[in-house]
PDB file of C-alpha atoms in Angstrom:
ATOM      1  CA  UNK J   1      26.906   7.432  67.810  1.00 55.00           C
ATOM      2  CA  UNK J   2      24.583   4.334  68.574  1.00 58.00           C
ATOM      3  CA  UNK J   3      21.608   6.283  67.438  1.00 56.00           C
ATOM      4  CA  UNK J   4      23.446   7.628  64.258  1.00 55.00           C
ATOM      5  CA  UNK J   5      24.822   4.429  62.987  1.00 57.00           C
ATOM      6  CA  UNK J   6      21.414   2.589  64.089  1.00 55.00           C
ATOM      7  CA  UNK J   7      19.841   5.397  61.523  1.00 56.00           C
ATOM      8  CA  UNK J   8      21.483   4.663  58.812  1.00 65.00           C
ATOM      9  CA  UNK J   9      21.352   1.093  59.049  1.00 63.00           C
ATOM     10  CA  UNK J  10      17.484   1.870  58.999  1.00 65.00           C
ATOM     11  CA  UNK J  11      17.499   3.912  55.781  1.00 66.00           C
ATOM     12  CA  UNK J  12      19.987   1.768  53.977  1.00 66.00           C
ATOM     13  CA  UNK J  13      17.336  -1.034  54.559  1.00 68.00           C
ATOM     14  CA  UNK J  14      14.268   1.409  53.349  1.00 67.00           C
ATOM     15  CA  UNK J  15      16.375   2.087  50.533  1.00 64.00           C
ATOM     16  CA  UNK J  16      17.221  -1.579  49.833  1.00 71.00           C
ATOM     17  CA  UNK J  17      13.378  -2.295  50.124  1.00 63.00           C
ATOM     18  CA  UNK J  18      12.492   0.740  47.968  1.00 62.00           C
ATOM     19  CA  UNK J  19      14.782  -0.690  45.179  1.00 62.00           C
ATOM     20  CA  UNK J  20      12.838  -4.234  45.516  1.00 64.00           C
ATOM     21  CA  UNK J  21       9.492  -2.864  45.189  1.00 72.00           C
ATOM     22  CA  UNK J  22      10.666  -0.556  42.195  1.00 60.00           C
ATOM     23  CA  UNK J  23      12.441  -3.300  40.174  1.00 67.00           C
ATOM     24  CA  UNK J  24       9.388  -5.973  40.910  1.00 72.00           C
ATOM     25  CA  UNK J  25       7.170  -3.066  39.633  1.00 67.00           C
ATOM     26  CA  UNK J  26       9.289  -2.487  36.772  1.00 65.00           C
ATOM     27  CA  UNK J  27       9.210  -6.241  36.051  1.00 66.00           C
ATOM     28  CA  UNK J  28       5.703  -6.738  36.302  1.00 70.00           C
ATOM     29  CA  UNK J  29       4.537  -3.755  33.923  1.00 66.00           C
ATOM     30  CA  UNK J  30       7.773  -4.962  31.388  1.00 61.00           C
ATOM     31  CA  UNK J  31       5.726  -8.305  31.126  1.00 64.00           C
ATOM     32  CA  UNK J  32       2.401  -6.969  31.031  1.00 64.00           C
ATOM     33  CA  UNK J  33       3.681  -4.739  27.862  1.00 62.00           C
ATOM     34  CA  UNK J  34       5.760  -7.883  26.131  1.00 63.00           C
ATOM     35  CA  UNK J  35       2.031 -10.038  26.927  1.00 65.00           C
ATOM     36  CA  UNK J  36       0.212  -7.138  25.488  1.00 59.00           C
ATOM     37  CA  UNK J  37       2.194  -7.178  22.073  1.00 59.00           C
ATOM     38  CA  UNK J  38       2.094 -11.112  22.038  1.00 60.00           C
ATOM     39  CA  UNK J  39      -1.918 -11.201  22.274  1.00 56.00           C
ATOM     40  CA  UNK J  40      -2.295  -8.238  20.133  1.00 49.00           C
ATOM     41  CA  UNK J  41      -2.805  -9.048  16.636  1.00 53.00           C
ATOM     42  CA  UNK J  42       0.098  -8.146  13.808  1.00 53.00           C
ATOM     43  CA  UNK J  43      -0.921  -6.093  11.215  1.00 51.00           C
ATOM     44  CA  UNK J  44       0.586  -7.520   8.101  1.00 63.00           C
ATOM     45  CA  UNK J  45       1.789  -5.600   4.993  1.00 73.00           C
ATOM     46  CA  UNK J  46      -0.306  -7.502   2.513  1.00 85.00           C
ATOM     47  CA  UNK J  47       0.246  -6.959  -1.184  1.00 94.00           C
ATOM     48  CA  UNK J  48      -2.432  -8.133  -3.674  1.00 96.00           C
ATOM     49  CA  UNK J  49      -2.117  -8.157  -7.007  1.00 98.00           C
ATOM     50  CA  UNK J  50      -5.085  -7.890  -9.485  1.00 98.00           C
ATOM     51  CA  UNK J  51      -5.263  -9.014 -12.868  1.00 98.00           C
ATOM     52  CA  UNK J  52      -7.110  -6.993 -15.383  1.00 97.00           C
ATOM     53  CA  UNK J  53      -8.084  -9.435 -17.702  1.00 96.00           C
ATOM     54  CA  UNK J  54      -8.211  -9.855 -20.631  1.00 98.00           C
ATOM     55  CA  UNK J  55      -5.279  -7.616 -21.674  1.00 98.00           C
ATOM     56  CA  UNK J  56      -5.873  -4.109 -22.823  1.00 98.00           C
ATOM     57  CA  UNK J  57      -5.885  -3.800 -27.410  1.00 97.00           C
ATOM     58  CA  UNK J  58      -6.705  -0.249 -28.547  1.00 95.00           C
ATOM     59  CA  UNK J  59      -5.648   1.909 -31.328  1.00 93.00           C
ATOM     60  CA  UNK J  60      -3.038   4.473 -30.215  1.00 95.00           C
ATOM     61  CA  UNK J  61      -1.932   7.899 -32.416  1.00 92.00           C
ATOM     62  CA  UNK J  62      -2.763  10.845 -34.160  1.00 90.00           C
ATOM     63  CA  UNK J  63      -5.976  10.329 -35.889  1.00 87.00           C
ATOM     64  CA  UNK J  64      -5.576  10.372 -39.447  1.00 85.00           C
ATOM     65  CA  UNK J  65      -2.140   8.784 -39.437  1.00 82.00           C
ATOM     66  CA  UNK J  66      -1.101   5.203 -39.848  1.00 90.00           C
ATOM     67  CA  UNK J  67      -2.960   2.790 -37.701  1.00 91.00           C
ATOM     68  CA  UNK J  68      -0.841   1.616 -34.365  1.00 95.00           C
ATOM     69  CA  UNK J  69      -2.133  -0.377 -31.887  1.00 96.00           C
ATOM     70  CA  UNK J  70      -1.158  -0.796 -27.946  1.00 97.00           C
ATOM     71  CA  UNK J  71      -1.243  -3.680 -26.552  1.00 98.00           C
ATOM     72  CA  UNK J  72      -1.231  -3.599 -22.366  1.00 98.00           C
ATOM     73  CA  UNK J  73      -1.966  -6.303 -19.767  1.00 98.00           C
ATOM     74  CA  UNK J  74      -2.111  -4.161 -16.761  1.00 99.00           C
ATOM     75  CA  UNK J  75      -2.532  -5.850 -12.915  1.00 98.00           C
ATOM     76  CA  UNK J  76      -3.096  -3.104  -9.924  1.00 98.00           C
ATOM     77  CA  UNK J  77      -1.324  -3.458  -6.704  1.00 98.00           C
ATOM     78  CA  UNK J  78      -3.238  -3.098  -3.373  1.00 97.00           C
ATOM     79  CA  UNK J  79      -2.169  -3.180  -0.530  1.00 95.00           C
ATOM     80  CA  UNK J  80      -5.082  -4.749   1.327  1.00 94.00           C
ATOM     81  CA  UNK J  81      -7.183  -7.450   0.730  1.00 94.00           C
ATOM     82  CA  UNK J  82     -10.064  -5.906   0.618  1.00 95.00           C
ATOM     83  CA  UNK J  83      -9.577  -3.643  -2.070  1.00 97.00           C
ATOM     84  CA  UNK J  84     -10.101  -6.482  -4.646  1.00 97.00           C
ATOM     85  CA  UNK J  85     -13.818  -6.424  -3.993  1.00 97.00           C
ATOM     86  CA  UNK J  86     -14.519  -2.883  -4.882  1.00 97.00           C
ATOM     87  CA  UNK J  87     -11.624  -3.708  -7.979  1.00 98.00           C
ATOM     88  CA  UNK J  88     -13.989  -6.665  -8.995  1.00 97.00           C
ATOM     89  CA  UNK J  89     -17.400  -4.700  -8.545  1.00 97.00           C
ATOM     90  CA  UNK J  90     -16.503  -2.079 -10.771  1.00 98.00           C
ATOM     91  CA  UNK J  91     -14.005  -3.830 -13.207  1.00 98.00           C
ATOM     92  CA  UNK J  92     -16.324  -2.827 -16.118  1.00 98.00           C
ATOM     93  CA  UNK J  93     -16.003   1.031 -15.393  1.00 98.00           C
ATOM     94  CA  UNK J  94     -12.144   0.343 -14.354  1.00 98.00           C
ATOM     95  CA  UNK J  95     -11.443  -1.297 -18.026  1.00 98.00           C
ATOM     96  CA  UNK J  96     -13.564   1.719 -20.143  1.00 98.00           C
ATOM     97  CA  UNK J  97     -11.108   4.213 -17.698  1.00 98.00           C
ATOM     98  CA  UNK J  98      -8.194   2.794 -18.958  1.00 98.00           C
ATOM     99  CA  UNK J  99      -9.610   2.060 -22.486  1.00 97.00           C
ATOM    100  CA  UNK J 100      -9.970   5.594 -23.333  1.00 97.00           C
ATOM    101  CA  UNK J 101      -7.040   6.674 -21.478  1.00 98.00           C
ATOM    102  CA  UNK J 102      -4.853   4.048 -23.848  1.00 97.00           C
ATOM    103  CA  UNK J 103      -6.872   5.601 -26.862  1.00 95.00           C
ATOM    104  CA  UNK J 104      -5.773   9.229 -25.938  1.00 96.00           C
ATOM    105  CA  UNK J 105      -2.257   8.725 -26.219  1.00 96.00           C
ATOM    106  CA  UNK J 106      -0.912  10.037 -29.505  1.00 94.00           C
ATOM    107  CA  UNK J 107       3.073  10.676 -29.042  1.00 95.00           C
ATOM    108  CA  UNK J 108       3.954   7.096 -30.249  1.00 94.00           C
ATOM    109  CA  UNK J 109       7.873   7.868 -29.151  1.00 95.00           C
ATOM    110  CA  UNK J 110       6.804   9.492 -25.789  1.00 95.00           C
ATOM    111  CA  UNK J 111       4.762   5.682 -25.174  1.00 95.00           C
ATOM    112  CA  UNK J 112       7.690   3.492 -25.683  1.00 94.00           C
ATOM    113  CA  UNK J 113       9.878   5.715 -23.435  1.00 96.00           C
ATOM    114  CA  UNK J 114      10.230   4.555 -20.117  1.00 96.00           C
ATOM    115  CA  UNK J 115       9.448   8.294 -18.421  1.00 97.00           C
ATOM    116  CA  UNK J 116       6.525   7.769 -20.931  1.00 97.00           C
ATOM    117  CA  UNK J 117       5.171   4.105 -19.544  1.00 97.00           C
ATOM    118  CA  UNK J 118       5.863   5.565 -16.099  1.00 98.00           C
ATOM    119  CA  UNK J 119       3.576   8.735 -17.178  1.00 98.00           C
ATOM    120  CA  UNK J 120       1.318   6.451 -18.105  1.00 98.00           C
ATOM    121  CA  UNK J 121       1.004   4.184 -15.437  1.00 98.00           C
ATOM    122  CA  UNK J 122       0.608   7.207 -12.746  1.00 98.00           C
ATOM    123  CA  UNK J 123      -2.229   8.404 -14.516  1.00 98.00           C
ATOM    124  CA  UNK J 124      -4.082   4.465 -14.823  1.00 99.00           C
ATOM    125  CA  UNK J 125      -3.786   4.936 -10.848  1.00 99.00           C
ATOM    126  CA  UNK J 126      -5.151   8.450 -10.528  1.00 99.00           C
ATOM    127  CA  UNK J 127      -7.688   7.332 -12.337  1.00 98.00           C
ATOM    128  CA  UNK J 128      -8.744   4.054 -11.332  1.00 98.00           C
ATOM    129  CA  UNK J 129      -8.694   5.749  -7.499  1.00 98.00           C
ATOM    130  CA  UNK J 130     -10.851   8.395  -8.834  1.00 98.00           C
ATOM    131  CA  UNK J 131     -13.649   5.692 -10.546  1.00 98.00           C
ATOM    132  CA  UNK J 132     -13.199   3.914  -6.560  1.00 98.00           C
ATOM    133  CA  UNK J 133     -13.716   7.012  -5.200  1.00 98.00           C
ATOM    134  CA  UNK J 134     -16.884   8.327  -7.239  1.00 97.00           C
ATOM    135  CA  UNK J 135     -18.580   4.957  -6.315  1.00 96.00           C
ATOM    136  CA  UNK J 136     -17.834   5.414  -2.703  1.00 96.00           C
ATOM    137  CA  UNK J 137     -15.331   2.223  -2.012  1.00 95.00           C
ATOM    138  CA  UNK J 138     -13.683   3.928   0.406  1.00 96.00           C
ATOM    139  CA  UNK J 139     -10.752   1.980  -1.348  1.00 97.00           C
ATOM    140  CA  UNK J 140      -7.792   2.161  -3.252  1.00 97.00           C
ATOM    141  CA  UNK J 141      -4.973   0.917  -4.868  1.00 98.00           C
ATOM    142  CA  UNK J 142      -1.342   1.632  -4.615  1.00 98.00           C
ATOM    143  CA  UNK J 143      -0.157   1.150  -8.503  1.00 98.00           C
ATOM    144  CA  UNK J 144      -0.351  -0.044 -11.955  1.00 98.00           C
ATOM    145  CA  UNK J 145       2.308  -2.468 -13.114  1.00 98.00           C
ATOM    146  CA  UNK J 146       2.076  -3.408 -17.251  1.00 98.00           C
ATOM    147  CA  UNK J 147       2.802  -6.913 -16.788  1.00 98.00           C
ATOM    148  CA  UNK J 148       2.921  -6.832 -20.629  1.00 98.00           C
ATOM    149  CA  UNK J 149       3.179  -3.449 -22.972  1.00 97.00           C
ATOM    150  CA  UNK J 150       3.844  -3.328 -27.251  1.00 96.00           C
ATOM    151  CA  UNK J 151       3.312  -0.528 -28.934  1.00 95.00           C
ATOM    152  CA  UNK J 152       2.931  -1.905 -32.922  1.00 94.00           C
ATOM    153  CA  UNK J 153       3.731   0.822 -35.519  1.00 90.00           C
TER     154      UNK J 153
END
């Protein structure tokens, strides 16, 4: 009975230990993780915004028909900084882009509709990402915003 009870007041003291070394161990790679996060650097969500200035004037409508002009300031979201390099590089080939695609657009009702501006400003970013893309950026941007858009009839 000695022996027995001298047992398990053995293991109960392994056990006891075994719970020490596991919790200090638990501890130690608990603060390791929280020092790793501290010293690692936080990726921001950055959004830029880039002004294509000066605003966009262009002749809009069926050919042949009364003269009606657009008028569109247009700034393109990023959402890194360094997308406004490549933006600036090529902001010549950007502005013809969006030149002719103003000039295409002919349905004068579709272009003041709201599903029409949004039409609209899709396409400015599918192409602006394509002109980014053909010159090998390896950048792009996230959206078109009309900070400003008339249509004059």
């Amino acid at each position: 009975m000695n022996n027995a009870k001298h047992m398990t007041i053995n293991g109960l003291f392994y056990l006891r230990l075994l719970l020490v070394i596991c919790s200090i161990s638990l501890w130690q790679s608990v603060a390791s993780a929280d020092e790793a996060e501290e010293s690692a650097p936080e990726e921001k969500s950055v959004t830029d915004y880039i002004e294509m200035k000066p605003a966009f004037v262009t002749h809009v409508g069926k050919p042949g028909n009364k003269i009606n002009y657009l008028k569109a300031a247009v700034t393109l979201r990023a959402s890194s900084e360094s997308v406004r390099p490549a933006v600036e590089a090529h902001t010549p080939r950007l502005r013809h882009e969006l030149v002719m695609l103003f000039g295409e657009q002919t349905d004068l009702d579709t272009l003041s509709s709201m599903e029409g501006q949004q039409a609209l400003r899709e396409e400015a970013t599918r192409r602006i990402n394509g002109v980014l893309e053909e010159q090998q950026t390896g950048e792009q941007i996230t959206g078109v915003l009309f900070t400003e858009f008339v249509v004059q009839r």
